PDB file of C-alpha atoms in Angstrom:
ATOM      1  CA  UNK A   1      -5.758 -37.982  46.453  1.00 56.00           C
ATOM      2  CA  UNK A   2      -8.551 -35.158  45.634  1.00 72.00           C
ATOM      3  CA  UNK A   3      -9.187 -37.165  42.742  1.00 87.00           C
ATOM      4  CA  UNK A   4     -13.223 -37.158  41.829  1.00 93.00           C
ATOM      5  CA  UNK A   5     -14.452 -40.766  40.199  1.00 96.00           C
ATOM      6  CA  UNK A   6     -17.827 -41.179  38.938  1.00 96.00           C
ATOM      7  CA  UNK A   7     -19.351 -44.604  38.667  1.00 96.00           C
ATOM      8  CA  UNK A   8     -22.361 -44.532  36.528  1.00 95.00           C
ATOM      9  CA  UNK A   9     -24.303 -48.148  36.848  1.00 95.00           C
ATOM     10  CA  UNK A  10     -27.267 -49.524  37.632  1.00 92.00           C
ATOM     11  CA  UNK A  11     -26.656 -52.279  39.847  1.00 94.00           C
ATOM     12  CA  UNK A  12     -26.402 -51.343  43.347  1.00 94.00           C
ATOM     13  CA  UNK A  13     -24.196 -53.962  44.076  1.00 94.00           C
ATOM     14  CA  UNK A  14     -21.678 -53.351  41.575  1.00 94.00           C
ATOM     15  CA  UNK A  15     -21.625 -49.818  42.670  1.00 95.00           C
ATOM     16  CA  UNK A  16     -21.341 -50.565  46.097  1.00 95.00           C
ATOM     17  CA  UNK A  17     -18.199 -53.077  45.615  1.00 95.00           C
ATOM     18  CA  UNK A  18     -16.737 -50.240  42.889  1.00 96.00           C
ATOM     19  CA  UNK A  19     -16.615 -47.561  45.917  1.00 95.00           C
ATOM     20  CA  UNK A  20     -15.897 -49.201  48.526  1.00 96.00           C
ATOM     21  CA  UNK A  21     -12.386 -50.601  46.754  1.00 95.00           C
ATOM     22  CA  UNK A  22     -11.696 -46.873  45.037  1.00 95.00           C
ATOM     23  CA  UNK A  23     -12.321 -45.277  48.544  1.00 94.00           C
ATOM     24  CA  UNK A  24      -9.919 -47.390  50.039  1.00 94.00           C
ATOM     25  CA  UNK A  25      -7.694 -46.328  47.462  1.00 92.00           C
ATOM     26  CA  UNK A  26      -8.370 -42.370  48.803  1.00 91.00           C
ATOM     27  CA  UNK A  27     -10.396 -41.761  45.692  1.00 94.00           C
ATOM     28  CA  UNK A  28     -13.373 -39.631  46.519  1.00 94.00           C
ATOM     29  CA  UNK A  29     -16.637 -41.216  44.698  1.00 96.00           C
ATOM     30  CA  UNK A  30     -19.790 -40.448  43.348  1.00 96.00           C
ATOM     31  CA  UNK A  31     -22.901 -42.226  42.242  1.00 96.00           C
ATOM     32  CA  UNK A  32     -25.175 -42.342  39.338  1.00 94.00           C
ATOM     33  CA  UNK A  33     -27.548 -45.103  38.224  1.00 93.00           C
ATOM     34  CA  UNK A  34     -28.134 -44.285  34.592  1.00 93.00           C
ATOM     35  CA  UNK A  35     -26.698 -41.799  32.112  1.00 92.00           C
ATOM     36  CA  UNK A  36     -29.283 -39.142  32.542  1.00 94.00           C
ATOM     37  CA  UNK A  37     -28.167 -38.848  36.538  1.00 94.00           C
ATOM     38  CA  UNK A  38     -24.472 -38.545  35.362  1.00 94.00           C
ATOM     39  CA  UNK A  39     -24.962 -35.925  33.121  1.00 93.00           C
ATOM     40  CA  UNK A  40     -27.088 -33.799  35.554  1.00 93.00           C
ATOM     41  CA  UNK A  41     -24.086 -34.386  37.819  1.00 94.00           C
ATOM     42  CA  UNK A  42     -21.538 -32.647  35.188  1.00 93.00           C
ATOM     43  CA  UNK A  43     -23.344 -30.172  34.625  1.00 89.00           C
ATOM     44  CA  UNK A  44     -22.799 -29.376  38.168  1.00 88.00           C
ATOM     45  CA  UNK A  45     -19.080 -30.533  39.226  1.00 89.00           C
ATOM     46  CA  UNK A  46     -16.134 -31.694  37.480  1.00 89.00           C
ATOM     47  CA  UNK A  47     -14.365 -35.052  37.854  1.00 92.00           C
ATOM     48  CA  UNK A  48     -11.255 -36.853  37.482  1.00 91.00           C
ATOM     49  CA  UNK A  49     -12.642 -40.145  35.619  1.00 94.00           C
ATOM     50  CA  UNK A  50     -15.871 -41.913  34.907  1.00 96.00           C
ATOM     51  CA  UNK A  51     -16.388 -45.313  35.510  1.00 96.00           C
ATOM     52  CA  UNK A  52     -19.340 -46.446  32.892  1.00 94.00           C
ATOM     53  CA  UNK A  53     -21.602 -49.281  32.893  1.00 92.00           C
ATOM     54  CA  UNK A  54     -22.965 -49.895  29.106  1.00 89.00           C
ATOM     55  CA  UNK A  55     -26.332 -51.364  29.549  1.00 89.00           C
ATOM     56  CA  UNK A  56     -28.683 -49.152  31.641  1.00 89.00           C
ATOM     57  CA  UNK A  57     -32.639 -47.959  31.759  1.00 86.00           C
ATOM     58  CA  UNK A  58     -32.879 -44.344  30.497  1.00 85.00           C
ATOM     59  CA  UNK A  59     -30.028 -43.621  28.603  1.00 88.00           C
ATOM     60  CA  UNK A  60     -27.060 -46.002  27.944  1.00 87.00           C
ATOM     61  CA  UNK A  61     -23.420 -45.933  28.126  1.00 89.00           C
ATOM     62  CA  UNK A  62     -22.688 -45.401  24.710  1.00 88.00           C
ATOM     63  CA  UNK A  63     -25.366 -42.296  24.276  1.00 90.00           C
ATOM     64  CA  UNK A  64     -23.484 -40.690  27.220  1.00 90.00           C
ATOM     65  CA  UNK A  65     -20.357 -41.139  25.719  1.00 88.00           C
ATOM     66  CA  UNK A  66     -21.676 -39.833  22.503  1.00 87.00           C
ATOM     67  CA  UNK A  67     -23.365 -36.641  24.674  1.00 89.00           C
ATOM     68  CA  UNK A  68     -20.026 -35.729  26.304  1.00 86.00           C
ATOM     69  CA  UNK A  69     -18.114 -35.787  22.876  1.00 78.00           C
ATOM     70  CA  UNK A  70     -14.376 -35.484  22.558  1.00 70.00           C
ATOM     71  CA  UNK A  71     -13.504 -32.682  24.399  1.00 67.00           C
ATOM     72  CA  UNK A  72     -13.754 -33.520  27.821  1.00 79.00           C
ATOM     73  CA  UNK A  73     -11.223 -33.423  30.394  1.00 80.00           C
ATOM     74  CA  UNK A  74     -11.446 -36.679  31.942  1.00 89.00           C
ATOM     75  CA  UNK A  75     -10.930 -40.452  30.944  1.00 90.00           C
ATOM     76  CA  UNK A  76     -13.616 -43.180  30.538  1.00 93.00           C
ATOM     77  CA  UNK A  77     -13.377 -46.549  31.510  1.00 94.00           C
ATOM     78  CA  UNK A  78     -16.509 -48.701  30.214  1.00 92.00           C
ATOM     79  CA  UNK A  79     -17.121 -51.537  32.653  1.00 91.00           C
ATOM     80  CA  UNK A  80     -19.937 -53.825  30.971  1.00 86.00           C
ATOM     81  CA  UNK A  81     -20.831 -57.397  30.566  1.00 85.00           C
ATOM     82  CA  UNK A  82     -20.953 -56.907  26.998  1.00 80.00           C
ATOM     83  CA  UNK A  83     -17.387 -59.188  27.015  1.00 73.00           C
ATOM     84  CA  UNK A  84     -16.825 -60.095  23.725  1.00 78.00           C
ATOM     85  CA  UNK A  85     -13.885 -58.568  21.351  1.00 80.00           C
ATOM     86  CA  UNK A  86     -16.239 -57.055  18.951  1.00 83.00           C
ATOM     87  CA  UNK A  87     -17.683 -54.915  21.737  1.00 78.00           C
ATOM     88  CA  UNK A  88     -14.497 -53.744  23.515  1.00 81.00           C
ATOM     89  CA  UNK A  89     -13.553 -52.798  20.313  1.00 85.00           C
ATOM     90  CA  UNK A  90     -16.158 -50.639  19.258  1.00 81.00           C
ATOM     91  CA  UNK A  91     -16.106 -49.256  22.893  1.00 80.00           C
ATOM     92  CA  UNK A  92     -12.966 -47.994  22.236  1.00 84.00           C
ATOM     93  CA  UNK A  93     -13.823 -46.817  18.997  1.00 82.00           C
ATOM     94  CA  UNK A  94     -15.950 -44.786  20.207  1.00 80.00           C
ATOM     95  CA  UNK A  95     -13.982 -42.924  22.605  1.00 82.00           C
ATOM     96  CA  UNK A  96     -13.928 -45.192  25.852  1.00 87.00           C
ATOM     97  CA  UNK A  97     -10.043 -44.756  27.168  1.00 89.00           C
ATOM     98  CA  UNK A  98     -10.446 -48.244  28.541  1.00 91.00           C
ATOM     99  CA  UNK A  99     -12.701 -51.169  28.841  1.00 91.00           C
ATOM    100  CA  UNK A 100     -13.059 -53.822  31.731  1.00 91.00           C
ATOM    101  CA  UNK A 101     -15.470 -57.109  30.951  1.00 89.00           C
ATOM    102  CA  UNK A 102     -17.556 -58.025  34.025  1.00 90.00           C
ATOM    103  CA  UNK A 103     -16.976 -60.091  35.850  1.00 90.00           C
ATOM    104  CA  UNK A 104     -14.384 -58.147  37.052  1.00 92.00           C
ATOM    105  CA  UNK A 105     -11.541 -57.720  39.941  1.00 94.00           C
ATOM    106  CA  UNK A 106     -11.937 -54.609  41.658  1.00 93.00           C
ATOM    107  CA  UNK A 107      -8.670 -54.533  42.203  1.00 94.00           C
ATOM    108  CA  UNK A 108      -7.359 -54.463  38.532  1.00 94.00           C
ATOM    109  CA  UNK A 109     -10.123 -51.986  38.024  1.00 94.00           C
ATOM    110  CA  UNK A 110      -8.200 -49.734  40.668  1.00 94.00           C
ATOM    111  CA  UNK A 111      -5.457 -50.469  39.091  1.00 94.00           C
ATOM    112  CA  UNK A 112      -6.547 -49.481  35.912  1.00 93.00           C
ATOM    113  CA  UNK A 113      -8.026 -46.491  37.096  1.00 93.00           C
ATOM    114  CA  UNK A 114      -4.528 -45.137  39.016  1.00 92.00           C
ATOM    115  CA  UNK A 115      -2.840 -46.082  35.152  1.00 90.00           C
ATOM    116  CA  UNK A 116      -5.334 -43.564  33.532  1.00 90.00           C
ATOM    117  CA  UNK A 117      -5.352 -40.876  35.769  1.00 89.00           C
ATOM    118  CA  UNK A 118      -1.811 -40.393  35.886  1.00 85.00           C
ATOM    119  CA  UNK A 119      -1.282 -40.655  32.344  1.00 82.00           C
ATOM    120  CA  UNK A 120      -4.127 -37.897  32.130  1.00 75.00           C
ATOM    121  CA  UNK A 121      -2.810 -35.452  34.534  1.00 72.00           C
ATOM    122  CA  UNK A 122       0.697 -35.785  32.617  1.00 64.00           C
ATOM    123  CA  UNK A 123      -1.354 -34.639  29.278  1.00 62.00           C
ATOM    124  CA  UNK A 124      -3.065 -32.414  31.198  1.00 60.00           C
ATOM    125  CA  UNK A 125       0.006 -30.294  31.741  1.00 64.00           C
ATOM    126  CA  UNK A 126       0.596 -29.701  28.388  1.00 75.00           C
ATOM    127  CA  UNK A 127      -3.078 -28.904  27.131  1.00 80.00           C
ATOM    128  CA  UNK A 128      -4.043 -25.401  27.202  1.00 85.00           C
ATOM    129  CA  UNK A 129      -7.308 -24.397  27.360  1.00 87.00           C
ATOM    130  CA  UNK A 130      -8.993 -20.777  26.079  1.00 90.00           C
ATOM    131  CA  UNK A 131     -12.916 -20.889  25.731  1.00 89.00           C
ATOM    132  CA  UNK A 132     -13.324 -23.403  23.079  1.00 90.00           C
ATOM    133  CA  UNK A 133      -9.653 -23.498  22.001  1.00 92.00           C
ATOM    134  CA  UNK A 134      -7.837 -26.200  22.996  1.00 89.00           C
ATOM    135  CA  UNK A 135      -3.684 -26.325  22.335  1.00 90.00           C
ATOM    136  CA  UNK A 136      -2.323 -30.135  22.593  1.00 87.00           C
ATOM    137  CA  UNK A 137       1.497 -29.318  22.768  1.00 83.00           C
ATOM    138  CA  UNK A 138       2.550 -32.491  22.436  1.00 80.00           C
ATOM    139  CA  UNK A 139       0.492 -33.278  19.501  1.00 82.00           C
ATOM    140  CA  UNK A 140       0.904 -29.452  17.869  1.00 88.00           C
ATOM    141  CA  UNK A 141      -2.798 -29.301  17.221  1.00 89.00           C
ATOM    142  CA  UNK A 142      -5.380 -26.558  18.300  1.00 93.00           C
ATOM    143  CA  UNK A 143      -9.070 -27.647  18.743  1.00 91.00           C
ATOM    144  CA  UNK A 144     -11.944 -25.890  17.937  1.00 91.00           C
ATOM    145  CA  UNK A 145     -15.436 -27.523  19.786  1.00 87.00           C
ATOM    146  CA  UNK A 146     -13.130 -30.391  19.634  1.00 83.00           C
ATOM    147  CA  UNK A 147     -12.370 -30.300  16.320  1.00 87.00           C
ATOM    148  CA  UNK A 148      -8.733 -30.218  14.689  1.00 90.00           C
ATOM    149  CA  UNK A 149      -7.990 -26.273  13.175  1.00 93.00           C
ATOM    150  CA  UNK A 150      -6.387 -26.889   9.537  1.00 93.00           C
ATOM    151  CA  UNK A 151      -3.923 -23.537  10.726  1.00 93.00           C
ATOM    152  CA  UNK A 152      -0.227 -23.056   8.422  1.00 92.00           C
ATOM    153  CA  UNK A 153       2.615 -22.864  10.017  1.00 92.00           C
ATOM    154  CA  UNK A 154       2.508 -19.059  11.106  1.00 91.00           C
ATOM    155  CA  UNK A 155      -1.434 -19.489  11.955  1.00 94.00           C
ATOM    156  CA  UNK A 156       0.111 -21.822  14.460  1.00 93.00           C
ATOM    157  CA  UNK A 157       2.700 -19.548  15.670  1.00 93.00           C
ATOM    158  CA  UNK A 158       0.509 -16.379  16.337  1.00 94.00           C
ATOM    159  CA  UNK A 159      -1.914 -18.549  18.073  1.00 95.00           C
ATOM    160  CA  UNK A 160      -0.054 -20.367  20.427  1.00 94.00           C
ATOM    161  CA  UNK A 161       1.453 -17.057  21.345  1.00 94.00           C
ATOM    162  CA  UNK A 162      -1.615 -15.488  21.921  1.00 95.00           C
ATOM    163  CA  UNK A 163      -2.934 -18.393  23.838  1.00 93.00           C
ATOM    164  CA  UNK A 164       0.219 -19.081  26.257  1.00 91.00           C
ATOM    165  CA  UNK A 165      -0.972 -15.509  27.603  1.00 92.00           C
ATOM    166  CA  UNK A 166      -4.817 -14.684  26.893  1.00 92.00           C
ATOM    167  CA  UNK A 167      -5.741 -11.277  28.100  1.00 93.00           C
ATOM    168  CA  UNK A 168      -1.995 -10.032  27.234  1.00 93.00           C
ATOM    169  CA  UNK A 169      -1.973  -7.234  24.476  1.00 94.00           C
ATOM    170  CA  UNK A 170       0.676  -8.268  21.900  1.00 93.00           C
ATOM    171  CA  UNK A 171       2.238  -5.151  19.661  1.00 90.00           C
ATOM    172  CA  UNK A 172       2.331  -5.627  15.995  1.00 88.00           C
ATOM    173  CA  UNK A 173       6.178  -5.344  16.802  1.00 88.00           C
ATOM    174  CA  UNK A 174       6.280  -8.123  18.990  1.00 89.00           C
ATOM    175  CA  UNK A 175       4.090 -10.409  16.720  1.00 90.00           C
ATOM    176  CA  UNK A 176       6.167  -9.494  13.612  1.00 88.00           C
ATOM    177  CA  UNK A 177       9.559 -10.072  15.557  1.00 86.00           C
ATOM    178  CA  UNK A 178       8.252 -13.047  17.721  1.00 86.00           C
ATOM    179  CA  UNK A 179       6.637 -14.525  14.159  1.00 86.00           C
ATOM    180  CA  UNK A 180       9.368 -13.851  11.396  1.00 83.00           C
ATOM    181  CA  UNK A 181      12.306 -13.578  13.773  1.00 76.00           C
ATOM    182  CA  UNK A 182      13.261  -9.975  12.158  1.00 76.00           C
ATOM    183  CA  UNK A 183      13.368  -6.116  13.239  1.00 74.00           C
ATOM    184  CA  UNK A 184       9.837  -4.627  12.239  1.00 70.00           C
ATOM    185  CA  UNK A 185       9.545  -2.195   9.659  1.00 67.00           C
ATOM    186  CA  UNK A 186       6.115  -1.225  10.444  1.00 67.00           C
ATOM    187  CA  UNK A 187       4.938  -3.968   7.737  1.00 61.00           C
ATOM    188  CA  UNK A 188       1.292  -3.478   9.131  1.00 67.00           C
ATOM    189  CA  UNK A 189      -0.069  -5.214   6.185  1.00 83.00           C
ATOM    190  CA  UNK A 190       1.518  -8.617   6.583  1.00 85.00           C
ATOM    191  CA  UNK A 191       0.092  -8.769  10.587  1.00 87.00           C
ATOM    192  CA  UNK A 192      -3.069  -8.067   8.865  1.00 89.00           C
ATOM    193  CA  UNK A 193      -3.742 -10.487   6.371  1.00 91.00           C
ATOM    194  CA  UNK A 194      -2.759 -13.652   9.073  1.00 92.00           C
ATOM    195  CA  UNK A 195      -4.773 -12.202  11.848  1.00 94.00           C
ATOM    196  CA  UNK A 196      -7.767 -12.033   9.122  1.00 94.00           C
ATOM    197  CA  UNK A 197      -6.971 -15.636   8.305  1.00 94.00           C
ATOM    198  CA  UNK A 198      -6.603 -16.493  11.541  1.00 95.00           C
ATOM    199  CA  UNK A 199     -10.013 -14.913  12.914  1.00 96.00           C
ATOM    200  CA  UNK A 200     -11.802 -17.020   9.997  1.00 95.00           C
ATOM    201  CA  UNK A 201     -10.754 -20.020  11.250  1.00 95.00           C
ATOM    202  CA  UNK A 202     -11.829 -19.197  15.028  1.00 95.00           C
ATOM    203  CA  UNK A 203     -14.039 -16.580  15.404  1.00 94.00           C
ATOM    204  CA  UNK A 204     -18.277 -17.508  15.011  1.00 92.00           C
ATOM    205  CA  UNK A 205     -18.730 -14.295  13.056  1.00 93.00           C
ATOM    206  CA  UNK A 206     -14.762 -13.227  11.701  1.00 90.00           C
ATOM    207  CA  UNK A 207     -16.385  -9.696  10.940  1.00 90.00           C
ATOM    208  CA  UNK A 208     -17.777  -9.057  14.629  1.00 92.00           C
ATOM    209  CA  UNK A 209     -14.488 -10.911  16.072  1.00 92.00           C
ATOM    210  CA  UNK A 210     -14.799 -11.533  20.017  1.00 93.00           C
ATOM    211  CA  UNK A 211     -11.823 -13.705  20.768  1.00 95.00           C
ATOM    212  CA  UNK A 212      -8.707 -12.231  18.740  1.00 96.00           C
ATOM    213  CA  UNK A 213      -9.582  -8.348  19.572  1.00 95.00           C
ATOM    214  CA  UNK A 214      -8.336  -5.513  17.707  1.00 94.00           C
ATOM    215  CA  UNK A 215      -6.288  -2.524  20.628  1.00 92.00           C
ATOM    216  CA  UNK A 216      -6.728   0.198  18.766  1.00 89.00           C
ATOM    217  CA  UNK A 217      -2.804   2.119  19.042  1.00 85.00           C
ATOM    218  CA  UNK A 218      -1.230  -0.951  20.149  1.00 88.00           C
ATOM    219  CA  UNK A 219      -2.053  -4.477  18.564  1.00 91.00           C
ATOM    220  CA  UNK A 220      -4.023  -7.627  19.366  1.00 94.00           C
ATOM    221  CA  UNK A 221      -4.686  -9.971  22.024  1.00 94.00           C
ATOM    222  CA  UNK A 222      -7.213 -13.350  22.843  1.00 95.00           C
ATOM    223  CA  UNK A 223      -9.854 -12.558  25.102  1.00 93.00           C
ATOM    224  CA  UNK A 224      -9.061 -14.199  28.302  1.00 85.00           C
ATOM    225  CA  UNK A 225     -12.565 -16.655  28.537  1.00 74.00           C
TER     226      UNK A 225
END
């Protein structure tokens, strides 16, 4: 596996026990002791799945959870001794993909941790990614910062078209065709008005636009980020 795990806690022991089971499982692991060390380490290389310990000196669990936000590529498994129902609850709430009470087998935490990863790497596959646009396929959604886009139903269309092939310059005859299913009577107009929508949904400043860019002669495309 070239699977990354990260195991964020402050007791060396539990650490120690945590890697020793996941490398014997092929996993390759890394080491922090308190949230400010794992976020140093993101900044800095990506990973597969964090392993997070709630109660630590510095910065908790939950405030590193609450620093990565949303939209991240990788699951979270809280691992705590905050046991009670009330607090694997609100773990979850908060955006934990799993929670494990300590004490704890290692072994159903590997377990656990194989469950997650593959279910990941299957949604993984059908998430596309452009700068801060994210496309969930199976959901039909597009992100924004990790936020849902409120796009209609041709919004959507030109969109995911443009972001199955960023970089690609689409003519306005292949939008129109692609878009209303229909030959193209050089209706420049209606092209117009949903790219304007469009870039006021998207773009930071929709009258300097920097991701849906304008090909003078030809048409549009999504700047490939």
């Amino acid at each position: 596996m070239n699977e990354k795990i990260l195991v964020v806690d402050d007791n060396d022991e539990i650490c120690n026990i945590v890697t020793l089971y996941l490398e014997n499982s092929s996993f390759k692991v890394f080491e922090a002791k308190n949230g400010k060390e794992a976020l140093e380490f993101l900044k800095n290389d990506k990973i597969s799945l964090m392993i997070l310990d709630i109660m630590m000196p510095e910065m908790d669990g939950i405030e590193v959870l609450k620093t990565i936000g949303n939209d991240r590529d990788f699951p979270i498994i809280f691992l705590s001794a905050k046991s009670s129902v009330k607090d694997k609850i609100e773990g979850l709430y908060l955006g934990a993909d799993d929670y494990l009470a300590k004490p704890f087998d290692p072994a159903e935490l590997v377990a656990r941790v194989i469950a997650l990863l593959r279910r990941n790497n299957h949604r993984s596959n059908n998430i596309i990614k452009v700068g801060n646009l994210s496309w969930d396929k199976d959901k039909r959604l597009i992100y924004k910062n990790g936020n849902v886009l409120n796009l209609r139903s041709k919004e959507y269309e030109l969109l995911t078209m443009f972001m199955t092939t960023p970089g690609k310059v689409f003519t306005k005859q292949e939008i129109y065709e692609n878009l209303w299913q229909s030959y193209y009577f050089e209706d420049d107009n209606t092209i117009m008005v949903h790219i304007s929508n469009l870039r006021e949904k998207i773009e930071d400043n929709p009258r300097n636009p920097t991701k849906i860019i304008t090909i003078r002669g030809l048409g549009y495309m999504l700047r490939k980020e």
